[in-house]
XYZ file of N, CA and C in Angstrom:
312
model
N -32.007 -11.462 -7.159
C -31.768 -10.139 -6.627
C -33.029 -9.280 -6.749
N -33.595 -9.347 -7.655
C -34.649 -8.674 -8.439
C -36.058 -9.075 -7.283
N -36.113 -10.602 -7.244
C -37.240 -10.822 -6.144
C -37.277 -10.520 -4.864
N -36.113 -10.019 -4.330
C -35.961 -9.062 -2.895
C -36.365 -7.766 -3.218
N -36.673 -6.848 -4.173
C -36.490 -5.515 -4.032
C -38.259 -5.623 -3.472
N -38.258 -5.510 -2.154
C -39.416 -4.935 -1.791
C -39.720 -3.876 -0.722
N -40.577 -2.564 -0.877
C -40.206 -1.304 -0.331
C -40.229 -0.675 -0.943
N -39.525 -0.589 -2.187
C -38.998 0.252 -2.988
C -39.593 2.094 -3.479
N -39.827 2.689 -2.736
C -40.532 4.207 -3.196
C -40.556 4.234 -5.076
N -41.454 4.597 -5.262
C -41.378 4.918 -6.801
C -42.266 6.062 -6.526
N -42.624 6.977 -7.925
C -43.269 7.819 -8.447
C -43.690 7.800 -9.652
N -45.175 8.279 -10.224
C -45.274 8.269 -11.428
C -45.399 9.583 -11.997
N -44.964 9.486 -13.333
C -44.452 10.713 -13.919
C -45.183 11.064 -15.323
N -46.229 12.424 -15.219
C -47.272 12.215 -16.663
C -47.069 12.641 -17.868
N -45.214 13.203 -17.736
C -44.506 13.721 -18.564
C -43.383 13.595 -18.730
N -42.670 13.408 -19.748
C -41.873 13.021 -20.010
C -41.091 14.040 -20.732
N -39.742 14.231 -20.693
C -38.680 15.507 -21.852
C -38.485 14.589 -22.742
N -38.396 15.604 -23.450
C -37.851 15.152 -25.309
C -36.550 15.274 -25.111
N -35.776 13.753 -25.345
C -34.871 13.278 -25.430
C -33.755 14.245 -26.421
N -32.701 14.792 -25.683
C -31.730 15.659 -26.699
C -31.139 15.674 -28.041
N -31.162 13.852 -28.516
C -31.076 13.432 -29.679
C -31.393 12.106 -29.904
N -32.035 11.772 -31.185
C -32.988 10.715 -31.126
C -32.409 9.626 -31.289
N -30.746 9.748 -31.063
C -30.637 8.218 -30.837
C -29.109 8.724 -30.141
N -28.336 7.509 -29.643
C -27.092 8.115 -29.110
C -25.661 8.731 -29.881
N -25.167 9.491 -29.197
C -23.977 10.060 -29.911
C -22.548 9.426 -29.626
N -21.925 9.458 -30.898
C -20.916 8.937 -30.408
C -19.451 10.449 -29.912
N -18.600 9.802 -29.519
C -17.566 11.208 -29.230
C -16.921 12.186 -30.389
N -16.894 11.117 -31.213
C -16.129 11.469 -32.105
C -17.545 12.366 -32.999
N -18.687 11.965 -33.314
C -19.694 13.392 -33.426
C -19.939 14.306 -32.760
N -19.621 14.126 -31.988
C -19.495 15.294 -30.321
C -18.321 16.095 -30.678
N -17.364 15.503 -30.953
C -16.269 16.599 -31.529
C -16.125 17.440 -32.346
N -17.038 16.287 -33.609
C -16.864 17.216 -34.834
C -18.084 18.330 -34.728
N -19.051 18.001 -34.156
C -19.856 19.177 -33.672
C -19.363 20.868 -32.842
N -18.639 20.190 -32.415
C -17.977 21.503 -31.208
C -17.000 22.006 -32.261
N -16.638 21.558 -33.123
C -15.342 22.185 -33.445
C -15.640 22.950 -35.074
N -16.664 22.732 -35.236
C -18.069 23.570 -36.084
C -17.933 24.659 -35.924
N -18.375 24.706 -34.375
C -18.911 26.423 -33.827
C -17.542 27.021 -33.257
N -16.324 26.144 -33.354
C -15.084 27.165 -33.381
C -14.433 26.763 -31.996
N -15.191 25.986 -30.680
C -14.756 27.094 -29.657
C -14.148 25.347 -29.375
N -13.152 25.684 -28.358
C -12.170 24.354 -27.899
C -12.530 23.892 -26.881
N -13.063 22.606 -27.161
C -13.346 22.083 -25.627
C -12.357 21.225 -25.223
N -11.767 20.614 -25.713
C -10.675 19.746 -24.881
C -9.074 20.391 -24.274
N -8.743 20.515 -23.569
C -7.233 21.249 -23.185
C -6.645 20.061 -22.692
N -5.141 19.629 -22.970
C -4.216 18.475 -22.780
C -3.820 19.572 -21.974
N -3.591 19.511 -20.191
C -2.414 20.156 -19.252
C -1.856 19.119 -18.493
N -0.805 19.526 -18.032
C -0.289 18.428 -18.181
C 0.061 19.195 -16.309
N -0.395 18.603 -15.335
C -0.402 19.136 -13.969
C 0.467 18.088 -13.254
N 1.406 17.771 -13.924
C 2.652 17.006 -12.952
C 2.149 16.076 -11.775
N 3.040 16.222 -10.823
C 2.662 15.193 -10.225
C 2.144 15.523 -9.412
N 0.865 14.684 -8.588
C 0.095 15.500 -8.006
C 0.159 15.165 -6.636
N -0.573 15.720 -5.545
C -0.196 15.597 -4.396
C -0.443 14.419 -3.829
N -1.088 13.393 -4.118
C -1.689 12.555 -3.575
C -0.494 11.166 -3.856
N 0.198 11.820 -5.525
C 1.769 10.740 -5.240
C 2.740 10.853 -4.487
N 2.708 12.341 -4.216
C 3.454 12.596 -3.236
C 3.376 12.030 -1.679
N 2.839 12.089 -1.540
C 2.475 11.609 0.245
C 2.218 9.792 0.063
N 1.982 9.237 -1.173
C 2.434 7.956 -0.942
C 3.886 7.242 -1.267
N 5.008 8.585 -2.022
C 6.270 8.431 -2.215
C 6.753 8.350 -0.800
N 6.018 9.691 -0.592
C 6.524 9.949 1.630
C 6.593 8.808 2.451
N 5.582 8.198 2.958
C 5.051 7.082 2.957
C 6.022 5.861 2.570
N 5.967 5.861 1.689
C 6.683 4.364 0.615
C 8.306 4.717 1.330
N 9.027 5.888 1.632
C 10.238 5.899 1.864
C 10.579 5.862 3.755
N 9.572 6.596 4.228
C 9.026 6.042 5.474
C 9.549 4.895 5.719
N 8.434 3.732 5.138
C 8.421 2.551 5.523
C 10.132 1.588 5.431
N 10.410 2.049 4.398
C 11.860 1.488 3.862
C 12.854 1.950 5.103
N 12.746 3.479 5.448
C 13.630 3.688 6.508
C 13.206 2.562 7.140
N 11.904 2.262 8.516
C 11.845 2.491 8.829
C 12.158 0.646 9.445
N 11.973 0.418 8.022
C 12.134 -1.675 8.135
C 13.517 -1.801 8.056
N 14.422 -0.707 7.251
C 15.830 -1.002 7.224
C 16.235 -0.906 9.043
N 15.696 0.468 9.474
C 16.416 0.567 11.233
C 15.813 -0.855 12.360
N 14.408 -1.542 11.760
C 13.832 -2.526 12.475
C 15.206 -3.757 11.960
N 15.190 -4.166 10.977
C 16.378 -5.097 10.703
C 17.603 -4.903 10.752
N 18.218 -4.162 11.433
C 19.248 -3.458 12.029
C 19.456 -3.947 13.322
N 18.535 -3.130 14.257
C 17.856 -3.422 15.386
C 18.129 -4.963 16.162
N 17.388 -6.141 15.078
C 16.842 -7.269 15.393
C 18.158 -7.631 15.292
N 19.586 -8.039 13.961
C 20.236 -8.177 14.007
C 21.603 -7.906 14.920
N 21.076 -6.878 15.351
C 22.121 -6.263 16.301
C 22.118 -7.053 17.560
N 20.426 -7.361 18.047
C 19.820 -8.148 19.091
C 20.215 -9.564 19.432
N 20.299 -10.035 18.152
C 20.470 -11.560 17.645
C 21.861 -11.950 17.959
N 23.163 -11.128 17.355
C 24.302 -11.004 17.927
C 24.795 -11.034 19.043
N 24.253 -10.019 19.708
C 24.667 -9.658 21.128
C 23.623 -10.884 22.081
N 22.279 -11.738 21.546
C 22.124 -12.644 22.518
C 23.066 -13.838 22.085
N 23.801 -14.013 21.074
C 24.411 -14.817 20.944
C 25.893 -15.019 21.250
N 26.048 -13.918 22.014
C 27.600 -13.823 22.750
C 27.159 -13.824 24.038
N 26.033 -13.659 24.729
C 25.512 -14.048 25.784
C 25.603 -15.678 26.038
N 25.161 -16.001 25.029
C 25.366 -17.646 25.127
C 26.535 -18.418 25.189
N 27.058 -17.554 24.218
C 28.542 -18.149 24.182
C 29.283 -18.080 25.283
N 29.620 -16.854 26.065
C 29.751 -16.481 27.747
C 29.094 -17.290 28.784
N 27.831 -17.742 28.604
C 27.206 -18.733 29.392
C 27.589 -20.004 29.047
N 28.085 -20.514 27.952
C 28.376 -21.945 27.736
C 29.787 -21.945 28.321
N 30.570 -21.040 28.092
C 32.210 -20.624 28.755
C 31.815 -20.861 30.864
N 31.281 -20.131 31.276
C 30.865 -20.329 32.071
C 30.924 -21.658 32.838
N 29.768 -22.194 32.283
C 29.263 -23.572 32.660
C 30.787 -24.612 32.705
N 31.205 -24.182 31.149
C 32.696 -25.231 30.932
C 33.610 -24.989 32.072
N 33.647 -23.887 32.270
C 34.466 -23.197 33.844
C 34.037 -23.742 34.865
N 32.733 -23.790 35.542
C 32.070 -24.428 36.888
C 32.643 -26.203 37.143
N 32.253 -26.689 35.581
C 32.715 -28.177 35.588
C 34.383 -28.566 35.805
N 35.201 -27.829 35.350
C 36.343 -27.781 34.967
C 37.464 -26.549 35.260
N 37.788 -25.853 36.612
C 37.932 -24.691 37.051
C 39.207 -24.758 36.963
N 39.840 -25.767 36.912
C 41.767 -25.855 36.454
C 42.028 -25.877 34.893
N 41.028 -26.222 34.270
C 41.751 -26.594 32.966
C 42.326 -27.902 33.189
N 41.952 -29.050 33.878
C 42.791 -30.414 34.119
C 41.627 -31.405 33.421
N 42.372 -31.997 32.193
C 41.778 -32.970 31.315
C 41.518 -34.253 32.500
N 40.147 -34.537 33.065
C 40.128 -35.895 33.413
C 40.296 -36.963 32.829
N 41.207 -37.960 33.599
C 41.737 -39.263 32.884
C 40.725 -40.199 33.668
């Protein structure tokens, strides 16, 4: 990956900032620091549910309508071509056989 980077813009820089602390912090010194000088940085609120679950609840119930009225639909379809058939096989038995007289 490294032997493709070619192009690359750089800059050189003849100064450098003094690093904020000379080695890294962890959170939990970050806390106990802030809470030294008194003032509260963390707030637990608790902002319910937010809009963005909402419109995929919307959505999510949408779809459920919307597959329940499609399989409704299809079934309803499936039925009614299948009394079509049944009427067409009645039919046919009728054309061959228009008395009802069992051939001997």
């Amino acid at each position: 990956y490294f032997k493709l980077m070619n192009g690359v813009a750089s800059e050189t820089v003849l100064e450098l900032t003094i690093a904020p602390t000379p080695s890294p912090t962890t959170f939990a010194y970050y806390l106990a620091n802030q809470m030294d000088d008194g003032e509260v940085v963390l707030k637990e609120v608790d902002s319910g549910v937010g809009f963005g679950v909402l419109v995929g609840l919307a959505i999510g119930f949408l779809w459920c309508c919307l597959s329940a009225a499609s399989i409704t639909y299809l079934l309803k379809m499936r039925s009614q071509m299948q009394e079509e058939h049944d009427i067409e096989h009645l039919l046919e038995q009728e054309k061959q056989n228009p008395l009802g007289e069992d051939e001997e």
